[in-house]
Coordinates of C-alpha atoms in Angstrom, one line a residue:
Chain A
X184 CA 3.8 16.2 2.1
X185 CA 6.5 14.2 3.6
X186 CA 8.6 11.5 1.9
X187 CA 9.8 8.5 3.4
X188 CA 13.8 7.0 2.6
X189 CA 14.5 3.5 2.4
X190 CA 17.6 2.0 1.3
X191 CA 17.3 0.5 -2.3
X192 CA 18.6 -2.7 -1.1
X193 CA 20.1 -4.7 1.8
X194 CA 21.5 -7.9 2.0
X195 CA 22.7 -10.9 4.3
X196 CA 23.6 -14.1 5.1
X197 CA 21.1 -16.7 6.4
X198 CA 20.6 -17.0 10.2
X199 CA 21.6 -13.3 10.7
X200 CA 19.7 -10.5 11.9
X201 CA 19.0 -7.7 9.1
X202 CA 17.6 -4.3 9.8
X203 CA 15.8 -2.0 7.1
X204 CA 15.5 1.7 7.8
X205 CA 12.8 4.1 6.7
X206 CA 13.7 7.9 7.5
X207 CA 10.8 10.6 7.2
X208 CA 11.5 14.0 5.8
X209 CA 9.7 16.2 7.8
X210 CA 7.2 15.8 10.8
X211 CA 7.7 13.8 13.6
X212 CA 8.1 9.6 12.7
X213 CA 6.2 8.9 15.9
X214 CA 3.5 11.3 15.2
X215 CA 1.6 8.6 12.9
X216 CA 1.9 5.0 12.9
X217 CA 4.2 3.0 10.5
X218 CA 3.4 -0.1 8.8
X219 CA 5.7 -2.4 6.9
X220 CA 4.9 -4.5 3.5
X221 CA 6.5 -7.8 2.1
X222 CA 5.9 -7.9 -1.6
X223 CA 7.2 -11.2 -3.3
X224 CA 7.5 -10.8 -6.9
X225 CA 4.3 -11.3 -9.2
X226 CA 2.3 -11.0 -5.6
X227 CA 0.6 -8.5 -4.1
X228 CA 1.8 -6.7 -1.0
X229 CA 1.1 -8.1 2.6
X230 CA 1.4 -6.8 5.8
X231 CA 4.3 -7.9 8.4
X232 CA 4.4 -5.2 10.9
X233 CA 1.7 -2.2 11.9
X234 CA 1.1 0.4 13.7
X235 CA 5.0 0.5 14.2
X236 CA 5.7 -3.0 15.8
X237 CA 2.6 -5.0 16.0
X238 CA 2.5 -8.6 14.0
X239 CA -0.5 -9.8 12.2
X240 CA -1.5 -13.3 13.0
X241 CA 0.6 -15.7 10.7
X242 CA 3.4 -13.4 10.8
X243 CA 6.7 -15.0 12.3
X244 CA 8.1 -13.8 15.6
X245 CA 11.2 -13.1 13.6
X246 CA 9.7 -9.7 12.0
X247 CA 9.7 -6.8 14.4
X248 CA 9.5 -3.0 14.2
X249 CA 10.7 0.0 16.1
X250 CA 10.8 3.7 15.9
X251 CA 13.5 6.2 16.6
X252 CA 12.8 9.6 17.3
X253 CA 16.0 10.7 17.4
X254 CA 16.9 9.8 13.7
X255 CA 12.9 10.4 12.9
X256 CA 13.4 6.6 11.6
X257 CA 11.6 3.6 11.5
X258 CA 13.0 -0.1 11.3
X259 CA 12.1 -3.7 10.2
X260 CA 14.0 -6.2 11.7
X261 CA 14.2 -9.4 10.8
X262 CA 16.2 -11.9 12.9
X263 CA 17.4 -15.3 11.7
X264 CA 16.9 -14.4 8.3
X265 CA 15.6 -17.4 5.9
X266 CA 16.2 -17.6 2.3
X267 CA 12.0 -17.4 2.2
X268 CA 12.4 -13.8 3.5
X269 CA 14.0 -12.8 0.1
X270 CA 11.3 -9.9 -1.2
X271 CA 10.8 -6.5 -1.3
X272 CA 9.9 -4.7 1.9
X273 CA 7.9 -1.1 1.7
X274 CA 7.2 1.3 4.8
X275 CA 3.9 3.5 5.0
X276 CA 2.9 6.3 6.7
X277 CA 0.4 8.8 6.8
X278 CA -0.3 12.5 8.1
X279 CA -3.1 13.8 10.1
X280 CA -5.3 14.2 6.9
X281 CA -4.8 10.5 6.1
X282 CA -2.8 11.3 3.3
X283 CA -0.9 8.1 2.8
X284 CA 2.9 7.7 1.6
X285 CA 5.0 4.6 1.1
X286 CA 8.5 4.4 1.2
X287 CA 10.4 3.5 -2.0
X288 CA 11.1 0.2 -1.0
X289 CA 14.3 -2.0 -0.2
X290 CA 14.8 -5.3 -1.7
X291 CA 16.2 -7.8 0.9
X292 CA 18.4 -10.7 -0.9
X293 CA 19.4 -13.2 1.5
X294 CA 22.6 -14.7 0.0
Chain B
X14 CA -12.7 -15.4 2.4
X15 CA -12.0 -12.1 1.8
X16 CA -11.7 -11.7 -1.7
X17 CA -10.8 -8.0 -3.9
X18 CA -11.2 -8.8 -7.8
X19 CA -10.3 -5.8 -9.7
X20 CA -10.9 -5.5 -13.5
X21 CA -11.5 -3.1 -16.3
X22 CA -7.3 -2.4 -16.9
X23 CA -6.0 -2.5 -20.4
X24 CA -4.3 -0.1 -23.3
X25 CA -5.2 3.4 -23.4
X26 CA -4.1 6.5 -25.6
X27 CA -2.6 9.1 -23.8
X28 CA -5.5 11.7 -22.6
X29 CA -7.9 8.6 -22.7
X30 CA -10.1 7.5 -19.7
X31 CA -10.6 4.4 -18.0
X32 CA -12.6 3.1 -15.3
X33 CA -11.3 0.4 -13.1
X34 CA -13.6 -1.9 -11.0
X35 CA -13.1 -3.6 -7.9
X36 CA -15.3 -6.6 -6.7
X37 CA -15.2 -7.3 -2.9
X38 CA -16.4 -10.2 -1.2
X39 CA -16.3 -12.5 1.8
X40 CA -16.8 -9.3 4.4
X41 CA -19.4 -6.7 4.8
X42 CA -18.1 -4.0 2.3
X43 CA -20.1 -1.1 3.9
X44 CA -17.9 -1.5 6.9
X45 CA -14.4 -0.7 5.7
X46 CA -12.8 2.4 4.2
X47 CA -11.1 1.3 0.7
X48 CA -8.2 2.5 -1.0
X49 CA -6.1 2.4 -4.3
X50 CA -2.3 1.6 -4.8
X51 CA -0.4 1.7 -7.9
X52 CA 2.8 0.0 -9.0
X53 CA 4.3 1.0 -11.9
X54 CA 6.6 -1.6 -13.7
X55 CA 9.8 -2.7 -11.9
X56 CA 9.0 0.7 -9.3
X57 CA 7.7 1.0 -5.9
X58 CA 4.0 1.3 -4.3
X59 CA 2.5 4.5 -4.6
X60 CA -0.8 5.2 -2.8
X61 CA -3.7 6.5 -5.3
X62 CA -6.9 7.5 -3.6
X63 CA -9.0 6.3 -0.4
X64 CA -12.7 6.7 0.5
X65 CA -14.3 6.1 3.7
X66 CA -16.8 3.2 4.3
X67 CA -19.7 6.0 3.7
X68 CA -18.2 7.5 0.6
X69 CA -18.4 10.9 2.7
X70 CA -14.4 11.4 3.1
X71 CA -12.3 10.8 -0.4
X72 CA -8.5 11.9 -0.5
X73 CA -6.1 11.8 -3.6
X74 CA -2.3 11.2 -3.7
X75 CA -0.9 14.9 -5.4
X76 CA -0.5 13.3 -8.9
X77 CA -3.8 12.0 -9.0
X78 CA -6.2 15.1 -8.1
X79 CA -8.3 16.7 -10.7
X80 CA -7.8 13.3 -12.9
X81 CA -8.6 10.5 -11.0
X82 CA -12.2 9.9 -9.2
X83 CA -12.9 7.2 -6.4
X84 CA -16.3 6.2 -5.9
X85 CA -17.9 3.0 -4.5
X86 CA -21.4 1.5 -4.5
X87 CA -21.9 -0.5 -1.1
X88 CA -25.1 -2.1 -2.4
X89 CA -23.0 -3.8 -5.2
X90 CA -20.0 -4.2 -3.1
X91 CA -17.9 -2.6 -5.6
X92 CA -15.0 0.2 -5.4
X93 CA -14.4 2.3 -8.2
X94 CA -11.5 4.2 -10.3
X95 CA -12.4 6.7 -13.1
X96 CA -8.9 7.5 -14.6
X97 CA -9.0 10.9 -16.9
X98 CA -6.5 12.5 -19.3
X99 CA -4.0 9.5 -18.2
X100 CA -0.4 9.9 -19.1
X101 CA 2.2 7.7 -20.1
X102 CA 3.2 8.0 -16.2
X103 CA 0.2 6.4 -15.0
X104 CA 1.1 3.1 -16.7
X105 CA 1.1 1.0 -13.2
X106 CA -0.8 -2.1 -11.9
X107 CA -3.6 -0.9 -10.0
X108 CA -4.3 -2.6 -6.7
X109 CA -7.5 -2.3 -4.6
X110 CA -7.0 -2.8 -0.8
X111 CA -9.2 -2.9 2.3
X112 CA -7.8 -1.0 5.3
X113 CA -8.2 -3.1 8.4
X114 CA -10.6 -2.2 11.1
X115 CA -9.7 0.5 13.5
X116 CA -6.3 0.5 12.2
X117 CA -3.9 2.1 9.3
X118 CA -2.9 -0.7 7.4
X119 CA -4.3 -2.6 4.5
X120 CA -4.9 -5.9 5.4
X121 CA -5.9 -7.7 1.9
X122 CA -5.3 -6.7 -1.7
X123 CA -6.6 -7.8 -4.6
X124 CA -4.2 -9.3 -7.4
X125 CA -4.0 -6.0 -9.3
X126 CA -5.1 -4.8 -12.6
X127 CA -2.6 -3.2 -15.6
X128 CA -3.3 0.0 -17.0
X129 CA -0.9 0.6 -19.7
X130 CA -1.2 4.4 -21.6
X131 CA 0.7 4.4 -24.8
X132 CA 0.2 5.7 -28.1

């Protein structure tokens, strides 16, 4: 089994671009899709990115996802970050046998 | 409107058992794979288990194997999680979630049910 490692927290000013990384410990990041979930306090998670870089309907275009095979990592990029984006963000992937793994989560603070 | 409503959480002693239920509505339940995900207080998400739409394929997280059993009753539009030999570290909010059609993400989640394992 592999581990997905995220920074514990990131912070940025409103209007800037913030990037949250997710590094896979073993196996290729490109071999299985990566998803990103947003979780606000007291609420269930919601998907903001699925299949590496797709956005569900209703998710603003400010949210995007990418994969970097050289660093074996995925990134969630939020451009023009807003105070409303403050939340915990979790990456997720799986191995070929449908064993799912979540990253440890990143707390985004918009100051 | 898709709805997932968990129930069955509560306080249980270490070594005890509990059965969680998830009532699904607003979609054709037997078309979708379903998952359980948990979150310990103040901690991150942890995948617990999944079951295919027909119940034929079942998977568990490593720390749950041999203690937890996932099942479903498509006639009752319900998902279950039988938890045995509970430990303090099993204390968490347990979410029922639907896997999206033909995509590896969870597109709908319940509100969660809290399980507390304590003497």
